[in-house]
Short mmCIF file of C-alpha atoms in Angstrom, two decimals:
data_model
loop_
_atom_site.label_atom_id
_atom_site.label_comp_id
_atom_site.label_asym_id
_atom_site.label_seq_id
_atom_site.Cartn_x
_atom_site.Cartn_y
_atom_site.Cartn_z
CA MET Z 1323 -9.59 35.96 26.04
CA ALA Z 1324 -8.35 34.43 22.82
CA LYS Z 1325 -5.05 35.57 21.37
CA ILE Z 1326 -4.83 36.26 17.64
CA LYS Z 1327 -1.56 36.11 15.77
CA SER Z 1328 -0.34 35.70 12.22
CA VAL Z 1329 2.36 33.22 11.26
CA TYR Z 1330 3.80 31.90 8.02
CA VAL Z 1331 3.45 28.13 7.63
CA CYS Z 1332 5.19 25.88 5.09
CA GLN Z 1333 2.47 24.04 3.15
CA ASN Z 1334 4.85 21.13 2.52
CA CYS Z 1335 6.17 20.23 5.99
CA GLY Z 1336 4.31 22.47 8.43
CA ALA Z 1337 7.29 24.50 9.66
CA GLU Z 1338 6.35 27.93 11.05
CA SER Z 1339 8.14 31.25 10.69
CA PRO Z 1340 7.28 34.71 12.06
CA LYS Z 1341 8.01 36.22 8.64
CA TRP Z 1342 7.90 35.12 5.02
CA ILE Z 1343 11.00 33.36 3.70
CA GLY Z 1344 11.63 32.05 0.20
CA LYS Z 1345 13.11 28.65 0.96
CA CYS Z 1346 11.93 26.44 3.82
CA PRO Z 1347 14.90 25.57 6.08
CA SER Z 1348 13.24 22.27 7.11
CA CYS Z 1349 12.29 20.65 3.82
CA GLY Z 1350 14.06 22.86 1.26
CA GLU Z 1351 10.87 23.70 -0.67
CA TRP Z 1352 10.77 27.08 -2.43
CA ASN Z 1353 7.86 29.55 -2.11
CA SER Z 1354 5.89 27.24 0.17
CA TYR Z 1355 5.24 29.68 3.03
CA VAL Z 1356 1.68 31.00 3.33
CA GLU Z 1357 0.41 33.47 5.90
CA GLU Z 1358 -2.16 32.02 8.27
CA VAL Z 1359 -4.06 33.62 11.13
CA VAL Z 1360 -4.04 31.38 14.19
CA ARG Z 1361 -6.21 32.00 17.23
CA LYS Z 1362 -5.05 30.08 20.26
CA ASP Z 1363 -7.70 29.58 22.91
CA THR Z 1364 -7.09 29.04 26.58
CA PRO Z 1365 -5.76 25.56 27.33
CA SER Z 1366 -8.62 24.80 29.71
CA LYS Z 1367 -11.21 24.74 26.92
CA ALA Z 1368 -11.36 21.32 25.30
CA VAL Z 1369 -12.36 20.76 21.70
CA HIS Z 1370 -14.59 17.78 22.43
CA ASN Z 1371 -16.71 16.53 25.30
CA VAL Z 1372 -14.53 13.68 26.53
CA GLU Z 1373 -13.28 14.06 30.06
CA ALA Z 1374 -9.54 13.65 30.46
CA THR Z 1375 -8.45 10.80 32.68
CA GLN Z 1376 -5.77 11.24 35.33
CA SER Z 1377 -2.65 9.16 34.73
CA ARG Z 1378 0.33 8.34 36.88
CA PRO Z 1379 3.69 6.67 36.15
CA VAL Z 1380 3.82 2.95 36.96
CA ARG Z 1381 6.51 0.33 36.70
CA ILE Z 1382 6.40 -1.60 33.44
CA GLU Z 1383 6.19 -4.85 35.44
CA GLU Z 1384 2.92 -3.60 37.00
CA VAL Z 1385 1.23 -3.09 33.63
CA GLU Z 1386 -1.26 -5.86 32.93
CA SER Z 1387 -0.49 -7.79 29.77
CA THR Z 1388 -3.78 -8.48 28.02
CA THR Z 1389 -4.59 -9.56 24.50
CA GLU Z 1390 -5.87 -6.63 22.46
CA GLN Z 1391 -9.42 -7.21 21.29
CA ARG Z 1392 -9.89 -6.44 17.62
CA MET Z 1393 -13.04 -5.58 15.72
CA ASP Z 1394 -13.78 -7.80 12.74
CA THR Z 1395 -14.37 -5.69 9.62
CA TYR Z 1396 -15.83 -8.73 7.76
CA SER Z 1397 -13.24 -8.16 5.04
CA ALA Z 1398 -10.44 -10.72 5.08
CA GLU Z 1399 -8.11 -8.54 2.99
CA PHE Z 1400 -8.74 -5.42 5.10
CA ASN Z 1401 -8.27 -7.41 8.31
CA ARG Z 1402 -5.01 -8.87 7.01
CA VAL Z 1403 -3.48 -5.47 6.27
CA LEU Z 1404 -4.59 -4.06 9.64
CA GLY Z 1405 -3.00 -7.01 11.41
CA GLY Z 1406 -6.17 -8.91 12.31
CA GLY Z 1407 -8.85 -6.23 12.60
CA LEU Z 1408 -9.49 -2.78 14.06
CA VAL Z 1409 -7.98 -2.07 17.47
CA GLY Z 1410 -10.12 -0.04 19.88
CA GLY Z 1411 -8.93 3.57 20.17
CA SER Z 1412 -6.74 3.36 17.08
CA LEU Z 1413 -6.41 6.10 14.47
CA VAL Z 1414 -6.14 4.74 10.92
CA LEU Z 1415 -5.26 6.90 7.91
CA LEU Z 1416 -6.08 5.73 4.37
CA GLY Z 1417 -4.55 7.57 1.39
CA GLY Z 1418 -4.63 7.11 -2.35
CA GLU Z 1419 -5.06 8.70 -5.75
CA PRO Z 1420 -8.32 10.55 -6.56
CA GLY Z 1421 -10.92 8.10 -7.84
CA ILE Z 1422 -8.97 5.01 -6.83
CA GLY Z 1423 -11.78 3.82 -4.53
CA LYS Z 1424 -10.91 5.00 -1.01
CA SER Z 1425 -14.43 6.10 -0.10
CA THR Z 1426 -15.90 2.99 -1.72
CA LEU Z 1427 -13.63 0.73 0.33
CA ILE Z 1428 -14.37 2.42 3.65
CA LEU Z 1429 -18.13 2.66 3.01
CA GLN Z 1430 -18.17 -0.99 2.00
CA VAL Z 1431 -16.40 -1.92 5.25
CA ALA Z 1432 -18.82 0.26 7.25
CA LEU Z 1433 -21.86 -1.38 5.65
CA ASN Z 1434 -20.43 -4.86 6.23
CA MET Z 1435 -20.19 -4.33 10.01
CA VAL Z 1436 -23.86 -5.03 10.69
CA ASN Z 1437 -23.30 -5.62 14.42
CA LYS Z 1438 -21.47 -2.30 15.00
CA LYS Z 1439 -22.79 1.26 14.98
CA VAL Z 1440 -20.76 3.31 12.49
CA LEU Z 1441 -20.85 7.09 12.07
CA TYR Z 1442 -19.74 8.03 8.54
CA VAL Z 1443 -18.90 11.76 8.34
CA SER Z 1444 -18.41 13.05 4.79
CA GLY Z 1445 -17.09 16.50 4.04
CA GLU Z 1446 -17.02 15.90 0.30
CA GLU Z 1447 -20.37 14.26 -0.48
CA SER Z 1448 -23.97 14.79 0.53
CA VAL Z 1449 -26.00 12.12 2.29
CA LYS Z 1450 -27.93 11.50 -0.95
CA GLN Z 1451 -24.69 10.75 -2.78
CA LEU Z 1452 -23.70 8.32 -0.02
CA LYS Z 1453 -27.11 6.67 -0.34
CA LEU Z 1454 -26.64 6.22 -4.09
CA ARG Z 1455 -23.22 4.65 -3.50
CA SER Z 1456 -24.58 2.29 -0.85
CA GLU Z 1457 -27.32 1.15 -3.26
CA ARG Z 1458 -24.68 0.44 -5.89
CA LEU Z 1459 -22.73 -1.64 -3.36
CA LEU Z 1460 -25.82 -3.83 -2.77
CA LYS Z 1461 -25.07 -4.23 0.94
CA PRO Z 1462 -27.64 -5.26 3.55
CA ALA Z 1463 -29.15 -2.77 5.99
CA SER Z 1464 -26.78 -1.95 8.81
CA GLU Z 1465 -26.25 0.41 11.75
CA CYS Z 1466 -24.39 2.93 9.57
CA PHE Z 1467 -25.26 6.59 10.23
CA VAL Z 1468 -24.20 9.15 7.62
CA VAL Z 1469 -23.88 12.92 7.93
CA SER Z 1470 -22.39 15.63 5.73
CA GLU Z 1471 -20.35 17.91 7.99
CA THR Z 1472 -17.08 19.86 7.88
CA SER Z 1473 -17.01 21.46 11.34
CA LEU Z 1474 -15.00 19.51 13.89
CA GLU Z 1475 -17.06 20.88 16.77
CA GLN Z 1476 -20.29 19.71 15.14
CA ILE Z 1477 -18.75 16.30 14.43
CA PHE Z 1478 -18.13 15.80 18.16
CA VAL Z 1479 -21.74 16.79 18.83
CA HIS Z 1480 -22.91 14.10 16.36
CA ILE Z 1481 -20.60 11.57 18.02
CA LYS Z 1482 -22.08 12.39 21.43
CA ASN Z 1483 -25.63 11.98 20.11
CA VAL Z 1484 -25.10 8.78 18.07
CA GLN Z 1485 -22.64 7.02 20.44
CA PRO Z 1486 -21.00 5.02 17.60
CA ASP Z 1487 -18.59 2.12 17.84
CA ILE Z 1488 -16.54 3.37 14.86
CA VAL Z 1489 -16.08 6.86 13.38
CA VAL Z 1490 -15.16 7.49 9.72
CA ILE Z 1491 -13.95 10.92 8.55
CA ASP Z 1492 -14.00 11.45 4.76
CA SER Z 1493 -11.74 13.32 4.41
CA ILE Z 1494 -9.47 14.97 6.98
CA GLN Z 1495 -8.54 17.74 4.51
CA THR Z 1496 -12.16 19.00 4.44
CA ILE Z 1497 -12.55 19.26 8.23
CA SER Z 1498 -11.86 22.54 10.03
CA THR Z 1499 -12.01 23.81 13.61
CA GLU Z 1500 -12.96 27.28 14.74
CA TYR Z 1501 -9.86 27.47 16.91
CA ALA Z 1502 -7.69 27.91 13.81
CA GLU Z 1503 -8.50 30.72 11.38
CA SER Z 1504 -6.87 29.19 8.31
CA SER Z 1505 -8.84 27.55 5.52
CA PRO Z 1506 -9.73 23.81 5.49
CA GLY Z 1507 -6.94 21.65 4.14
CA SER Z 1508 -4.14 23.93 5.34
CA VAL Z 1509 -1.32 22.59 7.46
CA THR Z 1510 -2.66 24.19 10.62
CA GLN Z 1511 -6.20 22.85 10.18
CA VAL Z 1512 -5.06 19.32 9.34
CA ARG Z 1513 -2.70 19.29 12.32
CA GLU Z 1514 -5.24 20.64 14.82
CA CYS Z 1515 -8.13 18.47 13.66
CA SER Z 1516 -6.08 15.26 13.57
CA ALA Z 1517 -4.65 15.98 17.04
CA ALA Z 1518 -8.18 16.48 18.43
CA LEU Z 1519 -9.40 13.25 16.80
CA LEU Z 1520 -6.37 11.39 18.19
CA LYS Z 1521 -7.15 12.61 21.71
CA PHE Z 1522 -10.78 11.59 21.28
CA ALA Z 1523 -9.85 8.10 20.02
CA LYS Z 1524 -7.40 7.39 22.83
CA GLU Z 1525 -9.67 8.66 25.61
CA SER Z 1526 -12.88 7.06 24.36
CA GLY Z 1527 -11.47 3.80 22.94
CA ILE Z 1528 -13.42 4.31 19.71
CA PRO Z 1529 -11.42 3.62 16.51
CA VAL Z 1530 -11.36 6.46 13.99
CA LEU Z 1531 -10.78 5.92 10.25
CA LEU Z 1532 -9.45 8.94 8.35
CA ILE Z 1533 -9.36 9.28 4.58
CA GLY Z 1534 -6.56 11.58 3.36
CA HIS Z 1535 -5.62 13.22 0.10
CA ILE Z 1536 -2.23 12.76 -1.51
CA ASN Z 1537 -0.04 15.28 -3.31
CA LYS Z 1538 1.47 15.09 -6.78
CA GLU Z 1539 4.47 13.12 -5.47
CA GLY Z 1540 2.12 10.39 -4.22
CA SER Z 1541 2.61 10.93 -0.47
CA ILE Z 1542 -0.05 11.91 2.06
CA ALA Z 1543 -0.93 15.61 1.70
CA GLY Z 1544 -0.58 17.90 4.70
CA PRO Z 1545 2.06 18.01 7.43
CA LYS Z 1546 4.25 15.00 8.10
CA VAL Z 1547 2.99 15.06 11.70
CA LEU Z 1548 -0.29 13.61 10.36
CA GLU Z 1549 1.47 10.35 9.51
CA HIS Z 1550 3.42 10.40 12.78
CA ILE Z 1551 0.45 10.70 15.14
CA VAL Z 1552 -1.79 8.07 13.54
CA ASP Z 1553 -1.39 4.41 14.45
CA THR Z 1554 -1.72 3.00 10.94
CA VAL Z 1555 -1.07 4.48 7.50
CA LEU Z 1556 -2.67 2.54 4.64
CA GLN Z 1557 -1.95 3.22 0.98
CA PHE Z 1558 -4.59 2.30 -1.59
CA GLU Z 1559 -2.94 2.12 -4.98
CA GLY Z 1560 -3.41 0.81 -8.48
CA ASP Z 1561 -3.84 2.03 -12.02
CA GLN Z 1562 -7.31 3.34 -12.82
CA ASN Z 1563 -7.02 1.62 -16.20
CA TYR Z 1564 -6.77 -1.76 -14.42
CA MET Z 1565 -9.33 -3.55 -12.27
CA TYR Z 1566 -6.96 -4.40 -9.46
CA ARG Z 1567 -6.35 -2.33 -6.33
CA ILE Z 1568 -3.56 -2.94 -3.83
CA LEU Z 1569 -3.88 -2.04 -0.13
CA ARG Z 1570 -0.55 -1.70 1.67
CA ALA Z 1571 0.37 -0.72 5.23
CA ASN Z 1572 3.17 1.86 5.24
CA LYS Z 1573 2.97 2.11 9.04
CA ASN Z 1574 1.23 -0.15 11.54
CA ARG Z 1575 1.65 -0.08 15.30
CA PHE Z 1576 -0.52 -3.15 15.73
CA GLY Z 1577 0.73 -5.42 12.95
CA SER Z 1578 3.18 -6.02 10.15
CA THR Z 1579 3.84 -3.49 7.40
CA ALA Z 1580 4.67 -6.30 4.97
CA GLU Z 1581 1.05 -7.34 4.48
CA LEU Z 1582 -0.80 -6.85 1.22
CA GLY Z 1583 -4.49 -6.81 0.33
CA ILE Z 1584 -5.70 -7.21 -3.26
CA PHE Z 1585 -9.12 -6.07 -4.48
CA GLU Z 1586 -10.84 -6.08 -7.84
CA MET Z 1587 -12.99 -3.07 -8.79
CA LEU Z 1588 -16.37 -4.18 -10.09
CA GLN Z 1589 -19.64 -2.42 -10.88
CA ASN Z 1590 -21.04 -3.23 -7.45
CA GLY Z 1591 -17.92 -2.34 -5.45
CA LEU Z 1592 -14.64 -3.95 -4.50
CA ARG Z 1593 -14.29 -7.72 -4.54
CA GLU Z 1594 -11.60 -9.41 -2.48
CA VAL Z 1595 -9.08 -11.38 -4.51
CA THR Z 1596 -8.31 -14.50 -2.50
CA ASN Z 1597 -6.11 -16.11 -5.17
CA PRO Z 1598 -4.29 -13.30 -7.01
CA SER Z 1599 -2.06 -15.67 -8.99
CA GLU Z 1600 -4.88 -16.83 -11.26
CA LEU Z 1601 -5.83 -13.25 -12.10
CA LEU Z 1602 -2.28 -11.97 -12.62
CA LEU Z 1603 -1.37 -14.68 -15.12
CA SER Z 1604 -2.69 -14.34 -18.66
CA GLN Z 1605 -3.77 -17.55 -20.32
CA ASN Z 1606 -2.74 -16.79 -23.90
CA HIS Z 1607 1.02 -16.18 -23.82
CA GLU Z 1608 1.96 -19.62 -25.17
CA GLY Z 1609 4.32 -19.26 -28.12
CA LEU Z 1610 5.07 -15.60 -27.35
CA SER Z 1611 8.59 -14.50 -26.51
CA GLY Z 1612 9.46 -12.03 -23.78
CA VAL Z 1613 7.17 -13.52 -21.10
CA ALA Z 1614 8.46 -15.18 -17.92
CA ILE Z 1615 6.59 -16.26 -14.78
CA ALA Z 1616 8.04 -15.38 -11.35
CA SER Z 1617 7.07 -16.75 -7.97
CA ALA Z 1618 6.95 -13.66 -5.75
CA ILE Z 1619 5.99 -12.97 -2.15
CA GLU Z 1620 4.43 -9.78 -0.82
CA GLY Z 1621 4.14 -9.87 2.96
CA ILE Z 1622 3.42 -13.51 3.70
CA ARG Z 1623 1.39 -14.16 0.54
CA PRO Z 1624 2.98 -16.04 -2.36
CA PHE Z 1625 1.66 -15.42 -5.84
CA LEU Z 1626 2.84 -15.85 -9.42
CA ILE Z 1627 3.25 -12.79 -11.60
CA GLU Z 1628 4.04 -12.32 -15.25
CA ALA Z 1629 7.09 -10.31 -16.32
CA GLN Z 1630 6.88 -9.00 -19.90
CA ALA Z 1631 9.82 -7.60 -21.85
CA LEU Z 1632 10.29 -6.17 -25.31
CA VAL Z 1633 13.79 -5.76 -26.78
CA SER Z 1634 14.25 -4.04 -30.13
CA THR Z 1635 17.02 -2.29 -32.05
CA ALA Z 1636 17.44 1.35 -31.06
CA ALA Z 1637 16.04 3.35 -33.96
CA TYR Z 1638 17.50 6.75 -33.01
CA GLY Z 1639 20.96 5.79 -31.81
CA THR Z 1640 20.33 6.29 -28.09
CA PRO Z 1641 18.77 3.16 -26.57
CA GLN Z 1642 15.67 3.60 -24.39
CA ARG Z 1643 15.11 1.98 -21.03
CA SER Z 1644 11.57 1.88 -19.68
CA SER Z 1645 10.08 -0.05 -16.76
CA THR Z 1646 6.53 -0.28 -15.36
CA GLY Z 1647 6.04 -1.89 -11.96
CA PHE Z 1648 9.76 -2.61 -11.48
CA ASP Z 1649 12.63 -0.39 -10.33
CA ILE Z 1650 14.33 1.07 -13.42
CA ARG Z 1651 17.70 1.26 -11.65
CA ARG Z 1652 17.59 -2.41 -10.77
CA MET Z 1653 16.64 -3.24 -14.35
CA ASN Z 1654 19.73 -1.35 -15.58
CA MET Z 1655 21.85 -3.33 -13.12
CA LEU Z 1656 20.44 -6.62 -14.41
CA LEU Z 1657 21.12 -5.53 -18.00
CA ALA Z 1658 24.74 -4.88 -17.02
CA VAL Z 1659 24.94 -8.38 -15.52
CA LEU Z 1660 23.62 -9.86 -18.78
CA GLU Z 1661 26.21 -7.91 -20.74
CA LYS Z 1662 29.23 -8.56 -18.51
CA ARG Z 1663 28.62 -12.02 -17.03
CA ALA Z 1664 26.49 -13.75 -19.67
CA GLY Z 1665 27.93 -12.12 -22.80
CA PHE Z 1666 24.68 -10.85 -24.33
CA LYS Z 1667 25.08 -7.50 -26.11
CA LEU Z 1668 22.13 -5.24 -25.27
CA ALA Z 1669 23.86 -1.87 -25.14
CA GLN Z 1670 22.45 -0.75 -28.52
CA LYS Z 1671 18.93 -2.07 -28.01
CA ASP Z 1672 15.76 -0.60 -26.54
CA VAL Z 1673 14.47 -2.50 -23.50
CA PHE Z 1674 10.89 -2.14 -22.26
CA LEU Z 1675 9.74 -4.00 -19.15
CA ASN Z 1676 6.27 -4.42 -17.67
CA ILE Z 1677 4.82 -6.28 -14.68
CA ALA Z 1678 1.41 -7.54 -15.79
CA GLY Z 1679 -1.68 -6.50 -13.86
CA GLY Z 1680 -0.46 -3.03 -12.88
CA LEU Z 1681 1.43 -4.32 -9.83
CA LYS Z 1682 4.54 -2.76 -8.32
CA VAL Z 1683 6.78 -5.54 -7.03
CA ASN Z 1684 9.83 -5.09 -4.78
CA ASP Z 1685 10.63 -8.75 -4.16
CA PRO Z 1686 14.25 -9.39 -5.32
CA ALA Z 1687 13.28 -12.98 -6.13
CA ILE Z 1688 11.79 -11.86 -9.46
CA ASP Z 1689 15.25 -10.87 -10.78
CA LEU Z 1690 15.68 -14.19 -12.56
CA ALA Z 1691 12.32 -13.84 -14.32
CA ILE Z 1692 13.19 -10.28 -15.36
CA ILE Z 1693 16.47 -11.18 -17.09
CA THR Z 1694 14.86 -14.31 -18.57
CA SER Z 1695 12.03 -12.31 -20.15
CA ILE Z 1696 14.53 -9.78 -21.53
CA LEU Z 1697 16.69 -12.52 -23.01
CA SER Z 1698 13.63 -14.33 -24.39
CA SER Z 1699 12.54 -11.21 -26.25
CA SER Z 1700 16.07 -10.46 -27.47
CA MET Z 1701 16.50 -13.97 -28.89
CA ASP Z 1702 12.80 -14.20 -29.90
CA ILE Z 1703 12.50 -17.60 -28.26
CA ALA Z 1704 9.37 -18.40 -26.28
CA LEU Z 1705 9.71 -20.07 -22.90
CA GLU Z 1706 8.04 -23.30 -21.96
CA ARG Z 1707 4.53 -22.54 -20.70
CA HIS Z 1708 4.58 -24.61 -17.51
CA ILE Z 1709 7.84 -23.31 -16.04
CA CYS Z 1710 8.37 -20.57 -13.48
CA MET Z 1711 11.32 -19.31 -11.46
CA ALA Z 1712 12.44 -17.56 -8.29
CA GLY Z 1713 15.89 -16.18 -7.56
CA GLU Z 1714 17.83 -13.01 -6.84
CA VAL Z 1715 20.60 -12.21 -9.32
CA GLY Z 1716 23.90 -10.90 -7.94
CA LEU Z 1717 26.42 -8.66 -9.68
CA SER Z 1718 28.73 -11.58 -10.38
CA GLY Z 1719 25.96 -13.48 -12.16
CA GLU Z 1720 25.20 -15.88 -9.31
CA ILE Z 1721 21.64 -16.74 -8.34
CA ARG Z 1722 21.29 -15.92 -4.68
CA PRO Z 1723 18.93 -17.73 -2.28
CA VAL Z 1724 15.53 -16.24 -1.46
CA ASN Z 1725 13.26 -16.60 1.56
CA ARG Z 1726 10.19 -18.84 1.95
CA ILE Z 1727 11.12 -21.04 -0.96
CA GLU Z 1728 8.70 -23.81 0.03
CA GLN Z 1729 5.74 -21.42 -0.12
CA ARG Z 1730 6.79 -20.35 -3.61
CA ILE Z 1731 7.11 -23.95 -4.79
CA LEU Z 1732 3.73 -24.94 -3.35
CA GLU Z 1733 2.03 -21.94 -5.01
CA ALA Z 1734 3.50 -22.90 -8.41
CA GLU Z 1735 2.47 -26.52 -7.87
CA LYS Z 1736 -1.08 -25.49 -6.92
CA LEU Z 1737 -1.48 -23.54 -10.18
CA GLY Z 1738 -0.39 -26.47 -12.34
CA PHE Z 1739 3.21 -25.57 -13.16
CA LYS Z 1740 5.44 -28.54 -13.91
CA LYS Z 1741 8.91 -27.02 -13.35
CA ILE Z 1742 10.38 -24.33 -11.14
CA ILE Z 1743 13.94 -22.98 -11.17
CA ILE Z 1744 15.26 -21.99 -7.75
CA PRO Z 1745 18.70 -21.04 -6.35
CA ASP Z 1746 21.00 -23.93 -5.63
CA TYR Z 1747 21.53 -23.03 -1.97
CA ASN Z 1748 17.80 -22.96 -1.27
CA LEU Z 1749 17.51 -26.63 -2.16
CA HIS Z 1750 19.54 -27.80 0.85
CA LYS Z 1751 16.80 -26.74 3.24
CA SER Z 1752 14.20 -28.84 1.41
CA ASP Z 1753 16.29 -31.84 0.37
CA LYS Z 1754 14.40 -34.12 2.76
CA ASN Z 1755 11.06 -32.73 1.71
CA THR Z 1756 9.84 -34.94 -1.11
CA ARG Z 1757 6.16 -33.97 -1.09
CA PHE Z 1758 6.54 -31.69 -4.12
CA SER Z 1759 5.08 -33.14 -7.31
CA ILE Z 1760 6.57 -30.25 -9.31
CA GLU Z 1761 10.07 -30.71 -10.75
CA VAL Z 1762 12.51 -28.49 -8.84
CA ILE Z 1763 15.56 -27.41 -10.85
CA LYS Z 1764 18.52 -25.86 -9.07
CA ALA Z 1765 20.79 -23.24 -10.64
CA LYS Z 1766 23.96 -21.62 -9.29
CA LYS Z 1767 24.50 -19.02 -12.01
CA VAL Z 1768 22.41 -17.36 -14.68
CA GLU Z 1769 24.16 -19.51 -17.29
CA ASP Z 1770 22.75 -22.65 -15.61
CA ALA Z 1771 19.23 -21.24 -15.78
CA PHE Z 1772 19.65 -20.17 -19.42
CA ARG Z 1773 20.89 -23.65 -20.31
CA VAL Z 1774 17.72 -25.17 -18.91
CA LEU Z 1775 15.41 -22.56 -20.45
CA PHE Z 1776 16.93 -22.13 -23.90
CA GLY Z 1777 18.94 -25.35 -24.32
CA LYS Z 1778 22.28 -23.55 -24.71
CA GLN Z 1779 25.28 -25.79 -24.26
#
């Protein structure tokens, strides 16, 4: 006999309370508790038709060490972010802004896997809409089965009938189970459905791809337990006004979280960007001040990005500080370094900073390019076109060494740059390496770099 009870659940973190309270003691959110009716069935009744396997404790030395076989998704960028491909029995969660291209990316991957049987379950679109999207993607015929379904119990029936190699759920917020009385998308439904799918994936060895909504803060919607139980959390980001999309791994139990995949949104789907440097650099900035090229690294991929700055006199007395794609607090710190250590007065000027291409970059090695672009705009002096730089700027004005300097130099050389400014201490590791045809200039302090760039004595 099923037991029915009513509880109050925080829609932000999933905390439960027997009565309504104004402020959640777990996350501090106000007025986030909503009453939900939960019916708990007997533990013996399973949600899906996978028989549980008996397990016993064993010594860790007795566990066989085997190489995990990965499924090729036939997308080099997607494979890179996953750590080499899909692992059997893994649960992957993909989140992103509405309209950013999450469903397009997953459907494109599903259609590419012509040698695997994929079950694509959509709770948001009909099968006719999925057909129209697949025709737009211009992909060859594949073993991709589509169904429009929101009931978790029916989804497991479809899985039993189709016997797929991969299961896609689009999206987890639209799926509901009859063992929880709350509406689809609530904390209880998301938690119960994701837990059932996790159990299915681990017991059957079939990888499951989940598409998730995000809230207004930009994080995955639903309870935090959703991100904890999945094996991989992917974030698909980018400005809808730009063509480029960035795929990052915020969590990955089977690979590095430092990897980065870059796609370009086209009329017929997402195209992989194998050489992002050529796309992120504009070709018409010669003679324009306020533009500096930085050699950055995201994950293990080096690429050159363009930092753009605009410095003007504050018209209303209070100077403005604005940054797009770069941490505003770090920009303020670099402005203080310019003021204190280099003697440039910017306290009464507006400073606007932008990373071209809609990227968000966290690599500290672009600090030197940031302050150079700001100074170039302030002095209205254009930089030499074929020069780039890499270096972290410290509070005392020194240029600190950065990692993987040889990769940065080789990337600049490959794209035709003639000079690169790097930290002085990085040069010692590559003194004996004379294969670079690009001129490598060392700098200890920001004054040394400015002397090279602007000819100040």
